[in-house]
Structures are given as structure tokens and as C-alpha cells.
Amino acid sequence: MAAVTTWTGREANALRQALRLSVTGFAEHLGAARRTVAKWSSQGEKVQLRADMQAALDTVLARAAPDVLERFEVLRRRDTSGAFADVAGPPAAANADTDKNGPGSDSDGDVRRRKFLQGATASGMAALPGVTPLLDALVSQPMAHKSDPVALPLRQFAHDVAAAKAAYQACRYEQVLGNLTALVPALAPTRSEAEGDQRRRVDALASDLYHVVGSVLLKVGDRGMALVAAERSARAGSASRDPVAMATSARIMTHALMSNGHTRQARSLAENAAGALEQETRLMSTDQVAVYGALLLRGAIAAARSDDRDTAEAMIDEATRAAARLGYDGNDRWTGFGATNILLHQVNIALTLGDAGTAITLARQVPLDKIRLAERKASLFVDVARAYAQWGRYERGLHALRIAYEVAPEELRCRPAVQRIASDLAALSRGHVRAAVVEFAHRVGIPV
């Protein structure tokens, strides 16, 4: 086994998982602060360890048993950096056009990212057949098999956007891609035929439309083009002059920024957008309260990814007050917001901070019958599978993946992040558990 020349958070976390220690246990083993070890877990290779910690980890690695060394090598080699990081682009709208007539872009940067994803699709990283047509529509590339797009009646356009949102939340991603590929080209002519309040209504719908585009592109791993879609959602929301549309677009922008590594900007955006929505509307409607709470949850996750535990907890507390004000688990303005949704985010935050045991404890408290959306329920079980994998409970991790597949088959087949969990389970487990993982992966179409 090759020695570790420089320990970063990524290698340190791989050793912790290979030893099957919790963050607290690993901190005690090294004589380090728990917060320090949690930072290694959340920030990965962005953190280079101090000299004394480098020496301590050298010693732990040298004394490790052969099975620990084998697991460490598997975890160390796995790709956790993300295949699209080099094409993500900056957090600002540098790659977006300035067309005042509505969202749309045909910049060279967009085309490069589209071509990159086409190559990735061919290699199996984004296996949905509808991804490339959507990207063609997103960068305004002509499609010979399609006629020129025509304007849709406003009611039809609103219905189709809502259908795309519903299909996304049901994890029917192939259907979503088909819907979006037709809707994106129809946006410009639909907007050009609208005037006054109707045009602002189209802009609000466009904000929702690009929100779905960004969300599904994040699912398949194209973080660069997801950021482009998020920028268009933000421009459309601003053009609509609808404070809820503007706040909703900030949700997908926060998610896209986080996925591209801009966690501090994402936290700041979520916090500012939530504050602006509260100030402008006084949160007088259920939509306003739900979007406000959902923004705080996105901000809490961003804070956790920056190892800012205090801010994450403060935003969770404020979101909890918003959920109490709302009074039910709903799906207002497509947020899925409510007390149960807060608990789902707490599971993810614990996992982000490296607390796999805490994540499992919280997951056991979730009332599954109150999760109405397939996407949220599947994501919960994916988080549980990841927590069990970190904890060394591989058979339980496989069980969680099986439940996620029963809830939403496309959630497992389409997400590179889920495929990595399955690959980790196959690489780290042994005997009948490994055979079961491989059989499951092959049966559902996950490469391992």
C-alpha cells in the first residue's frame, strides 16, 4: 500500500471509515477535537491537516490491521470529488445571457458543458436517454426532428409546468425530461405573446420551470448546467416581481451553488432570500411560510457543509418555528415543507457533519407515513444507506437501498451519488453480503 504523502480531510475520513469509528470515536482515538474531525469529514480534500495530526495519522495507519488497510485503500481511491467539478463555472451569472426578452442561452460555455455531459452519458454516469435532448433545448441547439416551437396558452403552460414538478417529486425522471424538452423551447414564444400581468405570470412559471430543470440535472450529476438553469430561474423570478417566485428561485440557486462547492455563498443566499421574503410579505400566506422554511433548510445544509454547526442549528430552529406556524406537513409551492421535512434535513445534516450514528438515530424518528413525496422518502433511505456504509453496517445499508428502490426505482438508477454508495458497499463488504449487494445492483441496473 502506498503511503499517504499529505493527509487531507478526505484521506483522514477514509481512515476513520476503514476503522469503523464514529467522528467522536476517531477524535478520541487521535486526541483531537471532535469539531476538527467533523471538519475533515465535511470539507474533504479542501482541508490540509496540521503537522501533528499528519504524524498521528501516519502512526494509526502504520499500526492498522490488514483488513483496515484494505478498506482504507478502497475508500481512498473512490471518486468523491465529482465528475463535473471542472466544468461547474463560477457562482455568478457569468455564463448566462442578458436577453431581456426572457431566459435563454447559447453561450460557448453552455455548449462545452453540454458536450461534456454527452460524453459522460455515453460512459454511463447519466443513463437517462432524455438528458441530451434537454441540454440541446437548454442551449438553444436546433433539433432536426422537432418543428419550430409554438406558443402555448397560459393555462396549458401552467398545467404542463405543474405536471413536470409533480413528475419530478414522484421520481419519474424520464417523464420529467420529456416534459422539459418540450416546455423549454415553448417558453420564449409563450412569453412573447403575453403582456402585462400575463407576462409576469409566465415569468413566475418560467422560474418554476427552470427550477425543475436544475433539479433534475443535479440528480444526474451535471452540476455546471444545473447552475445555468438556476441562474435562469433567478432571472425569471426577478422579472415576475413575485416575491415568492424570487424566493423559490433562490432555493435552486442555493442547491446549485452547494453542488459546485460554493457552500458559504449558498448559505448567505438562503439566509438573505429568506429574510427578504419575510420582510416583504410578512409571511401572510401558506406559500410564503413554506418557501421561507424551505430556504432556511437549504441554508442549514449549506452551513453544515461549511462545518458551521451553530448556524445550521440556528436555521433549523427558525425553520421549526415556521413549520409550527404552518401547522401541517404539506407541499405548498412544491416545497414539501413541514415538521417531518425538517427531520429529514436533520438526518442529512448529521450525515454531512460525519455523525453517521446520529443520522441513523434521527432517521428512526421519522414518521414514514407522513412523507407524501416519493423523492423525499427515497432520499431519506439513500441517506440511511450512506450512514450505514460509513458505520460499517453493510447489510443494513443494502436493506436501506432496497427500500429506496421500492419507493423510487429511477432515483437509484439515475443518480451517480447512489451508484457510488452501491459501489462502496460492494467493495467493502465480504461473503454473502457482498454477493447480495452485487446481485441487487445488477438486478436494478446499477454498475458496480
XYZ file of C-alpha atoms in Angstrom:
448
model
C 0.000 0.000 0.000
C 1.329 3.441 -0.939
C 1.986 5.785 1.981
C -0.041 8.973 2.353
C 2.258 11.839 1.406
C -0.074 14.606 2.586
C -3.133 13.993 4.729
C -6.202 15.965 3.786
C -9.674 15.634 5.230
C -10.503 13.141 2.507
C -7.767 10.653 3.476
C -8.414 11.161 7.180
C -12.112 10.459 6.736
C -11.332 7.364 4.654
C -9.163 6.061 7.507
C -11.909 6.794 10.028
C -14.420 4.828 7.971
C -11.939 1.989 7.438
C -11.524 1.771 11.220
C -15.323 1.864 11.539
C -15.178 4.650 14.076
C -17.646 7.465 14.612
C -16.464 11.055 14.441
C -16.397 11.181 18.227
C -14.583 7.838 18.499
C -11.968 8.815 15.930
C -11.402 12.152 17.652
C -10.826 10.386 20.971
C -8.530 7.850 19.263
C -6.356 10.652 17.876
C -6.627 13.008 20.828
C -8.178 15.625 18.531
C -11.206 17.868 18.968
C -14.447 16.395 17.693
C -15.148 19.589 15.725
C -11.809 19.189 13.944
C -12.595 15.635 12.853
C -16.078 16.682 11.738
C -14.463 19.389 9.605
C -12.287 16.771 7.902
C -15.432 14.806 7.070
C -17.413 17.758 5.726
C -14.667 19.573 3.770
C -12.622 16.645 2.473
C -9.618 17.457 0.354
C -10.100 21.196 0.899
C -8.573 20.744 4.384
C -4.849 20.011 4.793
C -4.099 18.724 8.275
C -1.625 20.225 10.740
C 1.796 18.569 11.080
C 0.967 16.960 14.448
C -2.213 15.439 13.036
C -0.310 14.225 9.953
C 2.118 12.395 12.248
C -0.692 10.947 14.379
C -2.490 9.586 11.318
C 0.777 8.135 9.976
C 1.084 6.207 13.224
C -2.517 4.984 13.193
C -2.161 3.838 9.586
C 1.119 2.038 10.267
C -0.480 0.075 13.117
C -3.689 -0.772 11.251
C -4.710 -4.376 10.675
C -4.645 -5.771 7.114
C -8.450 -5.635 6.726
C -8.436 -1.981 7.789
C -5.681 -1.218 5.263
C -7.692 -2.895 2.522
C -10.821 -0.902 3.322
C -8.760 2.284 3.534
C -7.363 1.767 0.033
C -10.850 1.198 -1.385
C -12.227 4.305 0.296
C -9.178 6.362 -0.620
C -9.434 5.524 -4.314
C -13.118 6.156 -4.734
C -14.099 9.308 -6.627
C -15.673 11.742 -4.168
C -14.689 14.915 -5.967
C -17.462 14.799 -8.576
C -17.011 14.228 -12.298
C -18.230 17.649 -13.335
C -16.305 19.873 -10.941
C -14.015 21.242 -13.634
C -16.887 22.493 -15.736
C -19.032 23.906 -12.990
C -18.325 27.571 -13.631
C -18.444 30.425 -11.141
C -21.325 31.112 -8.798
C -22.190 34.360 -10.535
C -24.212 34.547 -13.729
C -21.113 34.778 -15.887
C -22.337 32.188 -18.365
C -25.880 33.496 -18.599
C -27.148 35.705 -21.349
C -28.632 39.133 -20.781
C -31.653 38.690 -23.018
C -34.339 40.896 -21.515
C -36.964 39.067 -23.518
C -36.680 36.018 -21.292
C -34.329 33.229 -20.199
C -32.202 31.546 -22.822
C -28.557 30.981 -23.634
C -26.405 29.688 -26.437
C -23.004 30.642 -24.986
C -19.879 28.656 -25.768
C -19.620 27.745 -22.077
C -23.065 26.173 -22.156
C -22.204 24.210 -25.294
C -18.975 22.920 -23.768
C -20.830 21.704 -20.707
C -23.490 20.097 -22.889
C -20.848 18.211 -24.868
C -19.147 17.145 -21.667
C -22.362 15.655 -20.319
C -22.962 13.841 -23.610
C -19.619 12.123 -23.138
C -20.477 11.307 -19.551
C -23.849 9.925 -20.595
C -22.153 7.550 -23.003
C -19.950 6.259 -20.173
C -22.982 5.521 -18.001
C -22.741 8.384 -15.495
C -26.053 9.853 -16.586
C -28.007 6.969 -18.043
C -31.282 8.713 -18.806
C -31.873 8.926 -22.559
C -33.651 12.284 -22.307
C -30.709 14.233 -20.861
C -29.088 15.194 -24.169
C -32.316 16.498 -25.799
C -32.958 18.614 -22.720
C -29.473 20.088 -22.901
C -29.968 20.742 -26.613
C -33.120 22.683 -25.724
C -31.377 24.456 -22.858
C -28.575 25.794 -25.048
C -30.952 26.515 -27.954
C -29.418 23.972 -30.294
C -31.665 23.058 -33.272
C -33.141 19.583 -33.274
C -33.859 18.343 -36.770
C -36.645 16.025 -35.637
C -38.559 18.840 -33.959
C -40.697 21.512 -35.566
C -40.344 25.142 -34.564
C -41.692 25.693 -31.048
C -45.051 27.390 -30.775
C -46.630 29.431 -28.007
C -48.848 27.625 -25.520
C -51.993 29.047 -23.969
C -51.154 30.319 -20.496
C -53.404 27.784 -18.813
C -51.792 24.938 -20.745
C -48.286 26.224 -19.976
C -49.120 26.420 -16.245
C -50.607 22.914 -16.328
C -47.542 21.469 -18.070
C -45.099 23.125 -15.662
C -47.098 21.753 -12.721
C -47.063 18.296 -14.320
C -43.286 18.451 -14.648
C -42.954 19.464 -10.996
C -45.234 16.624 -9.883
C -43.386 14.059 -12.002
C -40.077 15.198 -10.514
C -41.358 14.797 -6.966
C -42.625 11.330 -7.917
C -39.098 10.431 -9.191
C -40.371 9.805 -12.722
C -37.283 11.367 -14.248
C -37.620 10.004 -17.768
C -41.096 11.533 -17.929
C -39.757 14.802 -16.492
C -37.059 15.019 -19.129
C -39.608 14.517 -21.890
C -41.833 17.222 -20.414
C -38.988 19.688 -20.035
C -37.594 19.089 -23.508
C -40.948 20.241 -24.924
C -41.523 23.066 -22.437
C -38.178 24.867 -22.571
C -38.409 25.730 -26.309
C -42.047 26.775 -25.846
C -41.172 29.318 -23.175
C -39.898 32.124 -25.438
C -42.873 32.185 -27.857
C -45.321 31.824 -24.954
C -43.751 34.777 -23.189
C -43.584 36.920 -26.335
C -47.343 36.600 -26.849
C -48.143 37.567 -23.248
C -48.438 41.121 -21.992
C -48.694 42.902 -18.657
C -49.771 40.708 -15.773
C -49.891 37.663 -18.013
C -46.233 38.122 -18.947
C -45.289 38.349 -15.275
C -47.284 35.159 -14.709
C -45.296 33.457 -17.469
C -42.084 34.663 -15.835
C -43.137 33.156 -12.492
C -43.906 29.885 -14.265
C -40.557 30.083 -16.065
C -38.869 30.366 -12.684
C -40.578 27.131 -11.622
C -39.736 25.510 -14.956
C -36.024 26.197 -14.669
C -36.164 25.110 -11.048
C -37.191 21.642 -12.245
C -34.530 21.698 -14.978
C -31.847 22.481 -12.429
C -33.131 19.864 -10.003
C -33.143 17.006 -12.491
C -29.698 17.968 -13.833
C -28.360 17.840 -10.283
C -29.831 14.360 -9.956
C -27.908 13.076 -12.985
C -24.711 14.842 -11.977
C -24.400 17.825 -14.329
C -23.691 20.494 -11.779
C -22.450 23.032 -14.312
C -25.606 23.096 -16.403
C -27.721 22.930 -13.254
C -26.140 26.220 -12.244
C -27.057 27.695 -15.638
C -30.665 26.582 -15.119
C -30.666 28.031 -11.593
C -29.459 31.389 -12.928
C -32.294 31.425 -15.437
C -34.766 30.583 -12.704
C -33.467 33.558 -10.711
C -33.747 35.943 -13.684
C -37.279 34.786 -14.438
C -38.296 35.122 -10.787
C -36.936 38.657 -10.686
C -38.769 39.566 -13.896
C -42.042 38.300 -12.432
C -41.807 40.727 -9.473
C -43.379 37.953 -7.411
C -41.569 37.707 -4.047
C -42.457 34.035 -3.684
C -41.130 33.246 -7.171
C -37.916 35.105 -6.372
C -37.506 33.222 -3.101
C -38.305 29.915 -4.776
C -35.637 30.507 -7.412
C -33.161 31.157 -4.591
C -33.796 27.599 -3.383
C -32.499 26.003 -6.573
C -29.660 28.520 -6.795
C -28.628 27.588 -3.252
C -28.663 23.913 -4.186
C -26.679 24.515 -7.372
C -24.103 26.648 -5.568
C -23.628 23.960 -2.929
C -23.190 21.276 -5.562
C -20.482 23.376 -7.187
C -18.606 23.807 -3.912
C -19.759 27.351 -3.075
C -21.212 26.472 0.318
C -20.641 29.807 2.047
C -22.271 31.742 -0.793
C -25.148 29.250 -0.740
C -25.720 29.754 2.983
C -25.620 33.529 2.611
C -28.041 33.453 -0.330
C -30.536 31.251 1.523
C -30.380 33.435 4.626
C -30.742 36.697 2.685
C -33.538 35.392 0.456
C -35.488 34.117 3.470
C -35.049 37.461 5.209
C -36.163 39.398 2.131
C -39.262 37.220 1.737
C -40.213 37.718 5.383
C -39.670 41.471 5.215
C -41.629 41.957 2.011
C -44.572 39.648 2.684
C -44.698 39.280 6.485
C -45.354 35.604 5.672
C -49.097 36.079 5.419
C -49.804 33.052 3.182
C -49.023 29.356 3.467
C -46.906 29.527 0.289
C -44.807 32.275 1.819
C -44.288 30.405 5.091
C -43.418 27.156 3.295
C -40.898 28.761 0.943
C -39.386 30.681 3.857
C -38.937 27.471 5.847
C -37.596 25.543 2.872
C -34.976 28.239 2.234
C -33.826 28.004 5.843
C -33.426 24.247 5.479
C -31.273 24.692 2.365
C -29.214 27.242 4.269
C -28.799 24.850 7.204
C -27.393 22.166 4.921
C -25.036 24.693 3.329
C -23.868 25.758 6.795
C -23.252 22.125 7.739
C -21.163 21.632 4.605
C -19.063 24.605 5.744
C -18.734 22.940 9.183
C -20.710 25.803 10.691
C -22.716 23.772 13.185
C -24.013 26.780 15.134
C -25.532 28.441 12.067
C -27.006 25.140 10.901
C -28.702 24.654 14.271
C -29.973 28.247 14.342
C -31.519 27.905 10.878
C -33.106 24.581 11.826
C -34.601 26.248 14.891
C -36.089 29.067 12.800
C -37.400 26.565 10.243
C -39.022 24.656 13.114
C -40.849 27.826 14.164
C -42.030 28.273 10.573
C -43.288 24.670 10.499
C -45.205 25.264 13.718
C -46.736 28.357 12.162
C -47.726 26.351 9.076
C -49.166 23.596 11.251
C -49.054 20.640 8.862
C -46.836 18.593 6.524
C -47.725 19.941 3.097
C -46.384 20.652 -0.353
C -47.125 24.361 -0.663
C -45.349 25.871 -3.659
C -43.737 22.461 -4.255
C -41.616 22.635 -1.080
C -42.768 19.517 0.765
C -42.253 21.655 3.856
C -43.369 20.779 7.369
C -42.134 19.295 10.630
C -41.373 15.927 9.021
C -39.353 17.602 6.290
C -37.247 19.308 8.955
C -36.420 15.931 10.468
C -35.353 14.642 7.039
C -32.971 17.568 6.712
C -31.598 16.941 10.195
C -30.702 13.404 9.095
C -28.805 14.792 6.113
C -27.085 17.449 8.221
C -25.873 14.869 10.747
C -24.507 12.793 7.896
C -22.833 15.851 6.389
C -21.135 16.556 9.704
C -19.837 12.991 9.829
C -22.243 11.787 12.534
C -23.484 8.557 10.968
C -24.803 7.251 14.276
C -26.771 10.433 14.930
C -28.158 10.295 11.383
C -29.452 6.763 11.997
C -30.971 7.756 15.345
C -32.783 10.682 13.754
C -33.925 8.578 10.793
C -35.618 6.156 13.181
C -37.727 9.043 14.479
C -39.119 9.949 11.052
C -42.856 9.158 10.688
C -42.717 7.499 7.278
C -46.480 7.696 6.801
C -46.222 11.491 6.781
C -43.758 11.617 3.872
C -46.036 12.170 0.888
C -43.381 12.689 -1.780
C -41.517 9.730 -3.282
C -38.435 11.860 -3.900
C -38.160 12.793 -0.212
C -38.769 9.255 1.024
C -36.250 7.743 -1.382
C -33.686 10.401 -0.447
C -34.145 9.519 3.226
C -33.355 5.860 2.624
C -30.393 6.777 0.434
C -29.075 8.866 3.337
C -29.656 5.925 5.676
C -27.746 3.625 3.306
C -24.849 6.080 3.227
C -24.847 6.326 7.019
C -24.769 2.550 7.430
C -21.966 2.308 4.850
C -19.925 4.826 6.849
C -20.712 2.898 10.021
C -19.579 -0.424 8.566
C -23.095 -1.936 8.719
C -23.114 -3.018 5.091
C -26.058 -5.429 5.215
C -28.253 -2.730 6.728
C -27.012 -0.306 4.102
C -28.123 -2.726 1.403
C -31.525 -3.076 3.091
C -31.959 0.711 3.001
C -31.072 0.805 -0.705
C -33.632 -1.909 -1.387
C -36.337 0.146 0.303
C -35.277 3.243 -1.653
C -35.584 1.223 -4.866
C -39.081 0.057 -3.952
C -40.083 3.671 -3.350
C -38.455 5.157 -6.455
C -36.565 2.899 -8.894
C -35.352 5.791 -11.059
C -33.841 7.523 -8.022
C -31.336 4.662 -7.772
C -30.727 4.029 -11.444
C -30.160 7.654 -12.409
C -28.076 9.185 -9.627
C -24.287 8.830 -9.743
C -24.210 9.556 -5.997
C -26.365 6.495 -5.313
C -24.262 4.392 -7.641
C -21.194 5.326 -5.589
C -22.895 4.090 -2.418
C -23.670 0.756 -4.063
C -20.085 0.523 -5.329
C -18.758 1.224 -1.837
C -20.984 -1.468 -0.340
C -19.796 -3.972 -2.950
C -16.140 -3.082 -2.436
C -16.167 -3.029 1.362
C -18.446 -5.941 2.250
C -17.500 -9.595 2.169
C -19.085 -13.022 1.734
C -22.829 -13.341 1.402
C -23.372 -9.615 1.968
C -21.144 -8.688 -0.962
C -22.868 -11.275 -3.165
C -26.246 -9.809 -2.208
C -25.068 -6.270 -2.973
C -23.753 -7.297 -6.404
C -26.932 -9.240 -7.205
C -29.108 -6.286 -6.221
C -27.013 -3.806 -8.202
C -27.114 -5.955 -11.343
C -30.849 -6.548 -10.997
C -31.727 -2.863 -10.766
C -29.165 -1.665 -13.318
C -26.531 -0.063 -11.086
C -22.941 -0.611 -12.271
C -20.623 -1.857 -9.510
